JSON list of C-alpha atoms in Angstrom, two decimals:
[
{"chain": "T", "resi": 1, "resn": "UNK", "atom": "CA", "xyz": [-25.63, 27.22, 32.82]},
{"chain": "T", "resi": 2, "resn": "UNK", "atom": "CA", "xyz": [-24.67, 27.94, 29.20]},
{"chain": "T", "resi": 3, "resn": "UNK", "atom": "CA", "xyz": [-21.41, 28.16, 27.93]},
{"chain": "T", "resi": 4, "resn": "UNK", "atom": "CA", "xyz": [-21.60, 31.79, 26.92]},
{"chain": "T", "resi": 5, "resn": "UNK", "atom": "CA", "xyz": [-19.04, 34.12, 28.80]},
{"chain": "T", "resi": 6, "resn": "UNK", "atom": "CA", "xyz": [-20.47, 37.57, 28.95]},
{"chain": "T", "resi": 7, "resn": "UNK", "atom": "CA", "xyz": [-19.75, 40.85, 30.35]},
{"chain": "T", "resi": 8, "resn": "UNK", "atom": "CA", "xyz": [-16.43, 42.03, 31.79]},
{"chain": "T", "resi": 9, "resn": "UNK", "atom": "CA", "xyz": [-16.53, 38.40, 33.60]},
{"chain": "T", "resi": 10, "resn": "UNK", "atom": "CA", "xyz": [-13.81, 36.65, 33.62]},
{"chain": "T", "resi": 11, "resn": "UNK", "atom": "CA", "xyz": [-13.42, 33.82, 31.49]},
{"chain": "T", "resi": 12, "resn": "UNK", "atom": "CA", "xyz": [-14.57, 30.56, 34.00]},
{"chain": "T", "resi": 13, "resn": "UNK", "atom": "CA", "xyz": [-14.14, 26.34, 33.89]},
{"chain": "T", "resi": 14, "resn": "UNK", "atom": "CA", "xyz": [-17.49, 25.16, 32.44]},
{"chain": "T", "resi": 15, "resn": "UNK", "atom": "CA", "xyz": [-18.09, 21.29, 32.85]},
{"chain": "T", "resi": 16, "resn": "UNK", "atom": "CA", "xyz": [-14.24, 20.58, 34.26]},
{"chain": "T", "resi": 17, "resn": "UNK", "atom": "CA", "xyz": [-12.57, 22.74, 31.12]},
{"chain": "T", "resi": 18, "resn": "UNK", "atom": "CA", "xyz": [-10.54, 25.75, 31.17]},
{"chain": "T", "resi": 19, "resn": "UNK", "atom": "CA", "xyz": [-11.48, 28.43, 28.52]},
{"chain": "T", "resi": 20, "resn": "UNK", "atom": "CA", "xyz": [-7.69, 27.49, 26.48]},
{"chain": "T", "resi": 21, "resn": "UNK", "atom": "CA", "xyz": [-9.32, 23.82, 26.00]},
{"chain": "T", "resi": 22, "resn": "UNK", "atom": "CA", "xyz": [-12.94, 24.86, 25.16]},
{"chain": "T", "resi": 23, "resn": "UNK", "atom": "CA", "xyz": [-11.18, 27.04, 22.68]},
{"chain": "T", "resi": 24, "resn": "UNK", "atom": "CA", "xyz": [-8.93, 24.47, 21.05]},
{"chain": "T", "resi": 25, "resn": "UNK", "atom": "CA", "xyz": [-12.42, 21.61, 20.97]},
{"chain": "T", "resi": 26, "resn": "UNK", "atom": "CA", "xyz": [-14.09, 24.34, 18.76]},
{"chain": "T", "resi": 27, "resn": "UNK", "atom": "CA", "xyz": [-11.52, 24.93, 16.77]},
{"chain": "T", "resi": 28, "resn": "UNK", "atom": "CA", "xyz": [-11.29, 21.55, 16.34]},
{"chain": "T", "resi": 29, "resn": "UNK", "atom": "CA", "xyz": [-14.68, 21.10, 15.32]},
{"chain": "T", "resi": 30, "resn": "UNK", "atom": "CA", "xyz": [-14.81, 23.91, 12.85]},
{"chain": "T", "resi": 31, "resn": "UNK", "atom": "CA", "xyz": [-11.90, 22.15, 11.07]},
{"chain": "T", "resi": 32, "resn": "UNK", "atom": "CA", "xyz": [-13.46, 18.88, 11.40]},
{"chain": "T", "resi": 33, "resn": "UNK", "atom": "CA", "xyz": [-16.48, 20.53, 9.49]},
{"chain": "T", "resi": 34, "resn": "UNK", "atom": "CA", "xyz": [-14.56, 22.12, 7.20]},
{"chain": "T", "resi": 35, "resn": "UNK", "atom": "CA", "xyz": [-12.65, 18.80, 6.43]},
{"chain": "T", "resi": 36, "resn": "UNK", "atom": "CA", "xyz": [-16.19, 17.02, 6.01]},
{"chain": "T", "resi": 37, "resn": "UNK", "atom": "CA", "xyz": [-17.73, 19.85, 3.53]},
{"chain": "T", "resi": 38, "resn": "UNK", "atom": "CA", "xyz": [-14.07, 20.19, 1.53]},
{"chain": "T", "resi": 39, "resn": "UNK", "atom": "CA", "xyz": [-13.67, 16.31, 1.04]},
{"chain": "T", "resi": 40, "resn": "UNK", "atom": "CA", "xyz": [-17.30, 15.89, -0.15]},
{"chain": "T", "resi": 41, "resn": "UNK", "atom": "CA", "xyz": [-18.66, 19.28, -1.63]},
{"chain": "T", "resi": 42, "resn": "UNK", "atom": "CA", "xyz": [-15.33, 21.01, -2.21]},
{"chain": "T", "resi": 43, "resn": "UNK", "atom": "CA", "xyz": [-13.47, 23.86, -1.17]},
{"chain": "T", "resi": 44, "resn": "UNK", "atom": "CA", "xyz": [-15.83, 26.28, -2.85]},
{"chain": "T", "resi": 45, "resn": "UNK", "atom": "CA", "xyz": [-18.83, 25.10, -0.91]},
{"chain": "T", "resi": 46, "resn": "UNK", "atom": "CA", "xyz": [-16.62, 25.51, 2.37]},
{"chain": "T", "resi": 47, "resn": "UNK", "atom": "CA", "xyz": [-18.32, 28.43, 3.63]},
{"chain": "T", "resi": 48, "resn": "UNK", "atom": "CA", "xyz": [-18.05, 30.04, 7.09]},
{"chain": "T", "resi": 49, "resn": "UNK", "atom": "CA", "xyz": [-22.09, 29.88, 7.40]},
{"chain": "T", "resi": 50, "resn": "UNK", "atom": "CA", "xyz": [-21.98, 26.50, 6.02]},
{"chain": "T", "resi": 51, "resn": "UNK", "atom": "CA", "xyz": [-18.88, 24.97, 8.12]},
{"chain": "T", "resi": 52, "resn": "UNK", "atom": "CA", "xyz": [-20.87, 26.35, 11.36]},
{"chain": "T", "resi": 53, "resn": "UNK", "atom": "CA", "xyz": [-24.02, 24.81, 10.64]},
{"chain": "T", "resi": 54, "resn": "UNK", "atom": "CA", "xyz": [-21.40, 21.85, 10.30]},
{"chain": "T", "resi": 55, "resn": "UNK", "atom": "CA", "xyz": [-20.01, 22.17, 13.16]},
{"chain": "T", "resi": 56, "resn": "UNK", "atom": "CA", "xyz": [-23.02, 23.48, 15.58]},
{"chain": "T", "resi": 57, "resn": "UNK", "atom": "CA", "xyz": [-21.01, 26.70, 16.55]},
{"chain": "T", "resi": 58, "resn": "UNK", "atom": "CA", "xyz": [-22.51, 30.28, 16.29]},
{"chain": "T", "resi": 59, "resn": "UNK", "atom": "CA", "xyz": [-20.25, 32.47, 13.83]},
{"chain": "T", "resi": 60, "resn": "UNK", "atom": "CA", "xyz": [-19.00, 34.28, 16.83]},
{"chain": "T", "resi": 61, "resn": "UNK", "atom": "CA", "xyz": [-17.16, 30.93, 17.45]},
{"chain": "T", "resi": 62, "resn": "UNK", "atom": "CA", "xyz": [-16.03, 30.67, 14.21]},
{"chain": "T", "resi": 63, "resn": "UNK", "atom": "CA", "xyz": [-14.10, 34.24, 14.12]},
{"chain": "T", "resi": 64, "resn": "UNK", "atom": "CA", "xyz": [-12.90, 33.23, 17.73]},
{"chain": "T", "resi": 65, "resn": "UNK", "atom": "CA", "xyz": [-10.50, 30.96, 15.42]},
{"chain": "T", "resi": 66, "resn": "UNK", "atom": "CA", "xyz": [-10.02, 32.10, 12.62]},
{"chain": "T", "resi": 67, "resn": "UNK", "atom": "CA", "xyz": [-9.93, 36.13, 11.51]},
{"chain": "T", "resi": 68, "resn": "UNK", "atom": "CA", "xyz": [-11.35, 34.79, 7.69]},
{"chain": "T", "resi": 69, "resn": "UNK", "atom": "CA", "xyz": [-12.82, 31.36, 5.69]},
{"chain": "T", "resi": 70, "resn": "UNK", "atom": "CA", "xyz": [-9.48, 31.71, 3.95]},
{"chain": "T", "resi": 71, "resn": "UNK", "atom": "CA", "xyz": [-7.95, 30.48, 7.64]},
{"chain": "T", "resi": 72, "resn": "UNK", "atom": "CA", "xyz": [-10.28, 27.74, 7.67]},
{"chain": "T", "resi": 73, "resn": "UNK", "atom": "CA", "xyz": [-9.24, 26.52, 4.18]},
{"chain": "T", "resi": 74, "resn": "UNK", "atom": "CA", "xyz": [-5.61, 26.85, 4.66]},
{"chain": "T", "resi": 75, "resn": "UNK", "atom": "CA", "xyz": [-5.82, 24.78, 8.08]},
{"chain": "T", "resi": 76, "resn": "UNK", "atom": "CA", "xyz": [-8.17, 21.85, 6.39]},
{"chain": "T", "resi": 77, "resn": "UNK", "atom": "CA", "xyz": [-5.24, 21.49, 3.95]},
{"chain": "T", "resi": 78, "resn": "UNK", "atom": "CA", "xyz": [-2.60, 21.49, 6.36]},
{"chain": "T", "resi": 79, "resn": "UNK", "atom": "CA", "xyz": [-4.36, 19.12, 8.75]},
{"chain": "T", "resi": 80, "resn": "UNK", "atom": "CA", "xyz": [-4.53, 16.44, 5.47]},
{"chain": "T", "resi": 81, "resn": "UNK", "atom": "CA", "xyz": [-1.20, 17.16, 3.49]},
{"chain": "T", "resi": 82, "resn": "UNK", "atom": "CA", "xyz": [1.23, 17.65, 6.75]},
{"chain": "T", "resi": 83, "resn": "UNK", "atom": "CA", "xyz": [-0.37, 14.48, 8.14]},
{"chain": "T", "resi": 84, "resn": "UNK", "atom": "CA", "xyz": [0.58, 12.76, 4.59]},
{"chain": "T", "resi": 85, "resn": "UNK", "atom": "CA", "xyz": [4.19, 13.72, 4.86]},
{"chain": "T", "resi": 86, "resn": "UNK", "atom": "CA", "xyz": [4.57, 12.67, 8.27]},
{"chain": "T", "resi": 87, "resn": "UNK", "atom": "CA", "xyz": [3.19, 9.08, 7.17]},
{"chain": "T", "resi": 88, "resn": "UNK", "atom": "CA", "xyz": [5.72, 9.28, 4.73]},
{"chain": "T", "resi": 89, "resn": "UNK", "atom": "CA", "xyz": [8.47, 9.78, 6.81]},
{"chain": "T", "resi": 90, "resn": "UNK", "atom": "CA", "xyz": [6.81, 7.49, 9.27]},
{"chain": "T", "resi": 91, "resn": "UNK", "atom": "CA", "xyz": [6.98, 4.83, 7.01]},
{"chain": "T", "resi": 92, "resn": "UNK", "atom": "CA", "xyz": [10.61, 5.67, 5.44]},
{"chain": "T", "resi": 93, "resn": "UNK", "atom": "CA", "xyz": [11.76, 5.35, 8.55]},
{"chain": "T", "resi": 94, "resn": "UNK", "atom": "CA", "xyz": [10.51, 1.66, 9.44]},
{"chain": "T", "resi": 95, "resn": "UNK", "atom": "CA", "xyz": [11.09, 0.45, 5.79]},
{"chain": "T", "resi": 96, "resn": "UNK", "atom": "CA", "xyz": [12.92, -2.26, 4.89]},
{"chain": "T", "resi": 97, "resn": "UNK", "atom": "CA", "xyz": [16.30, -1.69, 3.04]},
{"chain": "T", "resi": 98, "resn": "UNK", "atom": "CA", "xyz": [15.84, -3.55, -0.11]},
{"chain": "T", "resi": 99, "resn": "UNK", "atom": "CA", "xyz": [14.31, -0.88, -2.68]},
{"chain": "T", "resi": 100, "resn": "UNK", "atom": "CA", "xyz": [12.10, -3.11, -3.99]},
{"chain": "T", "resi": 101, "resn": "UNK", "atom": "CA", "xyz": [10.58, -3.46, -0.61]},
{"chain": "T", "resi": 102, "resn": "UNK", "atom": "CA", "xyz": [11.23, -0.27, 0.62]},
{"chain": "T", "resi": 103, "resn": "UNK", "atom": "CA", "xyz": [9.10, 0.92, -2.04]},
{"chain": "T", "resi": 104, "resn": "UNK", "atom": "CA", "xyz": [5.81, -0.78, -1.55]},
{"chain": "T", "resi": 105, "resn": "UNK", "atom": "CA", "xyz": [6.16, -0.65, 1.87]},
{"chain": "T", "resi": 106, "resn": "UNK", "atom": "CA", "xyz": [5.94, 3.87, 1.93]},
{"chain": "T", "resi": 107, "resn": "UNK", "atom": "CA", "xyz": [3.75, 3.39, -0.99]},
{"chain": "T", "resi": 108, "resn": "UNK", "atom": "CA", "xyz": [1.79, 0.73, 0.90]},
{"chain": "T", "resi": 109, "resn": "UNK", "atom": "CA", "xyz": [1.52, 3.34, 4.23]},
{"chain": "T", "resi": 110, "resn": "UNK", "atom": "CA", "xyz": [0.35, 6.41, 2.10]},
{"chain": "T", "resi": 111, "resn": "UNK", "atom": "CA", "xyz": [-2.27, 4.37, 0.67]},
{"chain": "T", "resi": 112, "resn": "UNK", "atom": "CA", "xyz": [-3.88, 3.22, 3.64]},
{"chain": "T", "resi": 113, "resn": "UNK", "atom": "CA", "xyz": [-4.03, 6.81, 4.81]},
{"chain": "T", "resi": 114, "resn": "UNK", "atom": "CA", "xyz": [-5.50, 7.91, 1.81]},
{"chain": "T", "resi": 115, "resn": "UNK", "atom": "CA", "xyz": [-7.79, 4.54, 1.70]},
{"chain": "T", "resi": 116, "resn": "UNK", "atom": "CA", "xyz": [-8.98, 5.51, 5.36]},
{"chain": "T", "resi": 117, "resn": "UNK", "atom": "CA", "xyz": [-10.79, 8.35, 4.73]},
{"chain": "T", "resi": 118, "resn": "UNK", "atom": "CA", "xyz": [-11.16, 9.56, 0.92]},
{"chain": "T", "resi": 119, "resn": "UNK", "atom": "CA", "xyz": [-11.72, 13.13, 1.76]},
{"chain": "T", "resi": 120, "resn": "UNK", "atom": "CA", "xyz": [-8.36, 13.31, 2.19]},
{"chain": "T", "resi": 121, "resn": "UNK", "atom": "CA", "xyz": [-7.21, 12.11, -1.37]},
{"chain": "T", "resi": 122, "resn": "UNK", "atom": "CA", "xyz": [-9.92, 14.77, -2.47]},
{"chain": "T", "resi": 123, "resn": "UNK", "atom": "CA", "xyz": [-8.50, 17.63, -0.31]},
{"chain": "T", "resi": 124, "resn": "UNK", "atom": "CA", "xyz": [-5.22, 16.71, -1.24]},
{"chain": "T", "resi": 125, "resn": "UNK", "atom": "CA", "xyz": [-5.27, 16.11, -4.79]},
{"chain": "T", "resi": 126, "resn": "UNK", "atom": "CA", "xyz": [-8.39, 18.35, -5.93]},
{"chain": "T", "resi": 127, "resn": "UNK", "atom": "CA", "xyz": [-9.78, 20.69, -3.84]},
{"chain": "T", "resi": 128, "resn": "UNK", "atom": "CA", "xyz": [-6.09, 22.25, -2.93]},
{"chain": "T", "resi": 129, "resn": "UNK", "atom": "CA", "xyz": [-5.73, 23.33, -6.92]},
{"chain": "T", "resi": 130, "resn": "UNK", "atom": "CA", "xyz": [-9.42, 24.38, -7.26]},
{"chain": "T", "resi": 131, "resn": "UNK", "atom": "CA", "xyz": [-9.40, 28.18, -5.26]},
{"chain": "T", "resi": 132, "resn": "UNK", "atom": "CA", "xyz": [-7.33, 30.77, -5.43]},
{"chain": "T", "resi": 133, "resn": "UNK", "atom": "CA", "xyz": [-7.29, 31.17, -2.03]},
{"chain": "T", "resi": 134, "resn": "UNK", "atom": "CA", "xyz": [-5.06, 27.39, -2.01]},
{"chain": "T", "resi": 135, "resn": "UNK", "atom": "CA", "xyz": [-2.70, 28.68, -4.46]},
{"chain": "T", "resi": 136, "resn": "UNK", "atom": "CA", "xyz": [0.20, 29.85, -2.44]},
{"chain": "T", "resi": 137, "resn": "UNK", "atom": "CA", "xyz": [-0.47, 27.57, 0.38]},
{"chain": "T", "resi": 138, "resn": "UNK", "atom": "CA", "xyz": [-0.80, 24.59, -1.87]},
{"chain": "T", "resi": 139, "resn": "UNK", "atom": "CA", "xyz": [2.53, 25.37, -3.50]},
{"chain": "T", "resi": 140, "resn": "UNK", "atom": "CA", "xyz": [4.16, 25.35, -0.06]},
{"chain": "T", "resi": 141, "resn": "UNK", "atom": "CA", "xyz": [2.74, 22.02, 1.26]},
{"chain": "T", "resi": 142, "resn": "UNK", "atom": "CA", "xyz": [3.36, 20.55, -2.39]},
{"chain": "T", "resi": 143, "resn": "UNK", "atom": "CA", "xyz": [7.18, 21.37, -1.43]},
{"chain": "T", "resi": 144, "resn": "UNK", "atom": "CA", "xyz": [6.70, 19.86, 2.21]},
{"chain": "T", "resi": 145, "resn": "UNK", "atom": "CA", "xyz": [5.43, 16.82, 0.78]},
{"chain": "T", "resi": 146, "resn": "UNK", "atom": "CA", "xyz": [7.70, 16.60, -2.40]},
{"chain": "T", "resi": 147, "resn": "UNK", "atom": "CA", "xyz": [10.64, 16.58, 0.03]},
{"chain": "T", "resi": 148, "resn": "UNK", "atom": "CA", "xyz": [10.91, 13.39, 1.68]},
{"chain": "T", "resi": 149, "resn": "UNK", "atom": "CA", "xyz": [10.16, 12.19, -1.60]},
{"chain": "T", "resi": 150, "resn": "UNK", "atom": "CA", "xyz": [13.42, 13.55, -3.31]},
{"chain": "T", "resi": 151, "resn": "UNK", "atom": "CA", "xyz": [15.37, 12.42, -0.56]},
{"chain": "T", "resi": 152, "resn": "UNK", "atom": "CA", "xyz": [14.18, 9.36, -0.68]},
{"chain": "T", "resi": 153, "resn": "UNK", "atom": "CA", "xyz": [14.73, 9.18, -4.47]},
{"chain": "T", "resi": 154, "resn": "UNK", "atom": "CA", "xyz": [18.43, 9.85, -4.27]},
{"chain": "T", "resi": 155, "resn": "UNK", "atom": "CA", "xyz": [18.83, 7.45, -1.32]},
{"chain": "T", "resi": 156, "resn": "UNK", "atom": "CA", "xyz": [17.40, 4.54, -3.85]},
{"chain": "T", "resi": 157, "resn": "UNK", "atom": "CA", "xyz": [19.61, 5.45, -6.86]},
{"chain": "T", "resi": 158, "resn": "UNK", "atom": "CA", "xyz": [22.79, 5.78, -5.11]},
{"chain": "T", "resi": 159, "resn": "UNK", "atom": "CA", "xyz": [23.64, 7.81, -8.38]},
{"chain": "T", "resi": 160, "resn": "UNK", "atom": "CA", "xyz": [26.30, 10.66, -6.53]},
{"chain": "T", "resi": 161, "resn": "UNK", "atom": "CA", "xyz": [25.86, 12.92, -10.27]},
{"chain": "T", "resi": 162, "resn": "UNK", "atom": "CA", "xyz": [22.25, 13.72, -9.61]},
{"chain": "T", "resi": 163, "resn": "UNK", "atom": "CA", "xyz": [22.04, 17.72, -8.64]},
{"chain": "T", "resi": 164, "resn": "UNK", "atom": "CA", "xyz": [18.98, 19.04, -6.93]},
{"chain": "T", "resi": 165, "resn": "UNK", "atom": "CA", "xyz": [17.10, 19.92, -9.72]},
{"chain": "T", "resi": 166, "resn": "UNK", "atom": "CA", "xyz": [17.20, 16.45, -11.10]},
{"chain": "T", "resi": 167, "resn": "UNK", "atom": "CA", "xyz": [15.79, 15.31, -7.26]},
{"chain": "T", "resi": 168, "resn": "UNK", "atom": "CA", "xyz": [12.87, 18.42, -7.33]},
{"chain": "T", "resi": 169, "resn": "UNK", "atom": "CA", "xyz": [11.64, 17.53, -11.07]},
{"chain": "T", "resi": 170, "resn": "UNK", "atom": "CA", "xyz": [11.60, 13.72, -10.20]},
{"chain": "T", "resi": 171, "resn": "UNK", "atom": "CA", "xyz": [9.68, 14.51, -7.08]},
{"chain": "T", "resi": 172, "resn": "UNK", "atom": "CA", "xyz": [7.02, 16.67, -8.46]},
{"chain": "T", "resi": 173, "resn": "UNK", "atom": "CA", "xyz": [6.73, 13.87, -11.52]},
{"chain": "T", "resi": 174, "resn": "UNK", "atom": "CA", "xyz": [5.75, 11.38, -9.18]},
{"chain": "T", "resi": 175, "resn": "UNK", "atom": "CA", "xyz": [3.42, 13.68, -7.03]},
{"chain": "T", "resi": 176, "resn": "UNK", "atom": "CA", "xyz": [1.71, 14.29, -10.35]},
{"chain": "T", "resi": 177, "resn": "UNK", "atom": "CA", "xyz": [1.96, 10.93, -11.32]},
{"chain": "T", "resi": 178, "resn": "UNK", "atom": "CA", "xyz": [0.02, 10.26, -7.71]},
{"chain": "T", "resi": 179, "resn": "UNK", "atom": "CA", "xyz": [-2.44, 13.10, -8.19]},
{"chain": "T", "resi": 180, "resn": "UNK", "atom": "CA", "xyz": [-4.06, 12.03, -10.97]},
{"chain": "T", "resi": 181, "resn": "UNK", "atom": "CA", "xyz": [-3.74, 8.22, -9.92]},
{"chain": "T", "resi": 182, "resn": "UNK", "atom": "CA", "xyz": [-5.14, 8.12, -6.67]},
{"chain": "T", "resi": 183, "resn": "UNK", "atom": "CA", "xyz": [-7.77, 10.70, -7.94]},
{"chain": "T", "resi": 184, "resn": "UNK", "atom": "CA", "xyz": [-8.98, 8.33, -10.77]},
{"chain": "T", "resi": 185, "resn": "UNK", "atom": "CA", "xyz": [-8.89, 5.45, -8.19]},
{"chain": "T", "resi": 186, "resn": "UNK", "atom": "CA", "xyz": [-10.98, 7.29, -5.54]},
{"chain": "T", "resi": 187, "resn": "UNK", "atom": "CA", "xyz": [-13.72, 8.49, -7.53]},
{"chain": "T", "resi": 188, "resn": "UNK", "atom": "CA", "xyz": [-15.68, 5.63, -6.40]},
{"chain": "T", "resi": 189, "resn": "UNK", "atom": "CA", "xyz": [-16.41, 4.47, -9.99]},
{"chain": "T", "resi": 190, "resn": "UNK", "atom": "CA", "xyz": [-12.73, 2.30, -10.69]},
{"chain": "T", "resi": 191, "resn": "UNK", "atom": "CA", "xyz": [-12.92, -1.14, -9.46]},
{"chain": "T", "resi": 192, "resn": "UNK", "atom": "CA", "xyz": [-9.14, -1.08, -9.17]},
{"chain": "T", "resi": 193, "resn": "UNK", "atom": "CA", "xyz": [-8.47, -2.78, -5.95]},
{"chain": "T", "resi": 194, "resn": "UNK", "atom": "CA", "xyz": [-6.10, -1.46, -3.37]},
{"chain": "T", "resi": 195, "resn": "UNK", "atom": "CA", "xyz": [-3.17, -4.39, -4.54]},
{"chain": "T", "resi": 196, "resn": "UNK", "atom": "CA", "xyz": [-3.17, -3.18, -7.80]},
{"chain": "T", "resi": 197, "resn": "UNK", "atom": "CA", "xyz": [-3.20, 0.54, -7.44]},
{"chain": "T", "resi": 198, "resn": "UNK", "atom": "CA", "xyz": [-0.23, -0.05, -4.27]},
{"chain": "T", "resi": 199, "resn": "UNK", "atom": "CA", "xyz": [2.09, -2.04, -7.57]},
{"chain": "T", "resi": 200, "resn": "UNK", "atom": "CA", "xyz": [0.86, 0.45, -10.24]},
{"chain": "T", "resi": 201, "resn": "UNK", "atom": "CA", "xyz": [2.42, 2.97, -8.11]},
{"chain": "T", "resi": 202, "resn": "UNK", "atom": "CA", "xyz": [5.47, 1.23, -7.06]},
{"chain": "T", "resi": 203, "resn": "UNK", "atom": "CA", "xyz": [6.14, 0.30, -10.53]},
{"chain": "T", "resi": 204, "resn": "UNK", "atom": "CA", "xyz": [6.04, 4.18, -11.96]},
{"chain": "T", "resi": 205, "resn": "UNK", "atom": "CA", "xyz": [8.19, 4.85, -8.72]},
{"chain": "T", "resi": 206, "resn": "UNK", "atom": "CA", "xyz": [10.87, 2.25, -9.64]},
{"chain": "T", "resi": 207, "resn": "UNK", "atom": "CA", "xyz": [10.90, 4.00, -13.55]},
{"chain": "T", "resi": 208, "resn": "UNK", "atom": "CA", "xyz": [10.87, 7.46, -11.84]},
{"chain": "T", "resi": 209, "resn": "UNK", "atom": "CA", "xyz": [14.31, 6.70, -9.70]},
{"chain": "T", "resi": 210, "resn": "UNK", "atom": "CA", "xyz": [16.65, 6.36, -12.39]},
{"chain": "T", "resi": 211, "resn": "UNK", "atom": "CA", "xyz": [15.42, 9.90, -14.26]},
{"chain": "T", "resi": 212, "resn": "UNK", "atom": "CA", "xyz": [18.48, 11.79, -14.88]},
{"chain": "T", "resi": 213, "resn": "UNK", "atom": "CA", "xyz": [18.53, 15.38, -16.66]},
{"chain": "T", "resi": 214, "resn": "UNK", "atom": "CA", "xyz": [21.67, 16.86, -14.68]},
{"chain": "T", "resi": 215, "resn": "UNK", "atom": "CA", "xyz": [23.87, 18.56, -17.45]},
{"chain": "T", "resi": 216, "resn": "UNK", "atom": "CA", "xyz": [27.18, 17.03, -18.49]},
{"chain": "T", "resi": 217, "resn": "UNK", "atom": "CA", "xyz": [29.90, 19.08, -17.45]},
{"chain": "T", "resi": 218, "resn": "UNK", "atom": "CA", "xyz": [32.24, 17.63, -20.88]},
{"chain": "T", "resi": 219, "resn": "UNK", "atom": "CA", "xyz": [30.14, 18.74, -23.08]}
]
């Protein structure tokens, strides 16, 4: 028996699984594949041909779950920069209270994600800037990410003149800062180790919090 469906059949359990779950496994593996080609050839070498032959899936599988490679793209970066933020809140959440410490310890938890699997820090920090097709969702997901970074920003300098912007330009300054960072540190050829990169970080962090451009209202 092969797992094609065809005719006006309806759709049947093969091996134990309903259709819904054979479904979501294939989708699974085409973003898988796509994660694999993105994080090591890059986003413009993410084909649909090439992320099936990835994947072992037919293209009728591919357009099954997703109408376009632009679909693909958009969930690879999701899957990597919505799993960052959550590790970010993850960790703000069990940090300890003391900035000092609280810093290092979310700075600590992003890098092991990013030290886990490399692709990611690729994905994240090169491959979502590198096609058009990125552009808009990038921008988004760089907002998503930026934003329990702000928060946290204002929570560490207990400064109650701070408006928003000053929080959103502070944010995006230390997302850059991370960008290029982490990118120079994954490229396989620094012999930073993980330490030093983790108190590099923490240490731009620390200058970041104090950055304060909101206007003066006496002058």
């Amino acid at each position: 028996m092969t797992e094609i469906e065809t005719g006006r059949s309806a759709p049947r359990r093969w091996r134990g699984q309903e259709p819904e779950d054979r479904r979501a496994a294939r989708r699974e593996q085409l973003i898988e594949a796509g994660l694999e080609i993105m994080g090591t050839d890059g986003a413009a070498a993410t084909t649909m041909r090439a992320t099936c032959r990835q994947a072992g899936l037919t293209e009728r599988y591919f357009y099954e779950s997703f109408a376009s490679r632009d679909e693909l793209l958009v969930a690879v970066l999701d899957r990597v920069v919505l799993t960052a933020r959550d590790t970010l809140i993850t960790a703000l959440q069990t940090s300890p209270t003391e900035p000092h410490d609280l810093i290092r310890h979310v700075v600590r938890a992003f890098t092991d994600y990013i030290a886990r699997d490399r692709r990611r820090g690729k994905i994240m920090f090169v491959e979502s800037q590198s096609v058009p097709e990125l552009a808009q969702r990038g921008e988004q997901l760089v907002k998503e990410f930026t934003a329990p970074i702000a928060a946290s920003l204002d929570r560490l300098s207990g400064d109650d003149t701070r408006d928003k912007v000053t929080s959103q330009l502070n944010s995006i300054a230390i997302f850059g800062a991370l960008a290029f960072l982490y990118q120079h540190w994954l490229t396989g050829n620094s012999r930073i180790s993980k330490s030093r990169i983790i108190e590099h970080i923490s240490l731009v962090i620390e200058a970041q919090v104090n950055v304060n451009s909101t206007p003066d209202p006496t002058r």
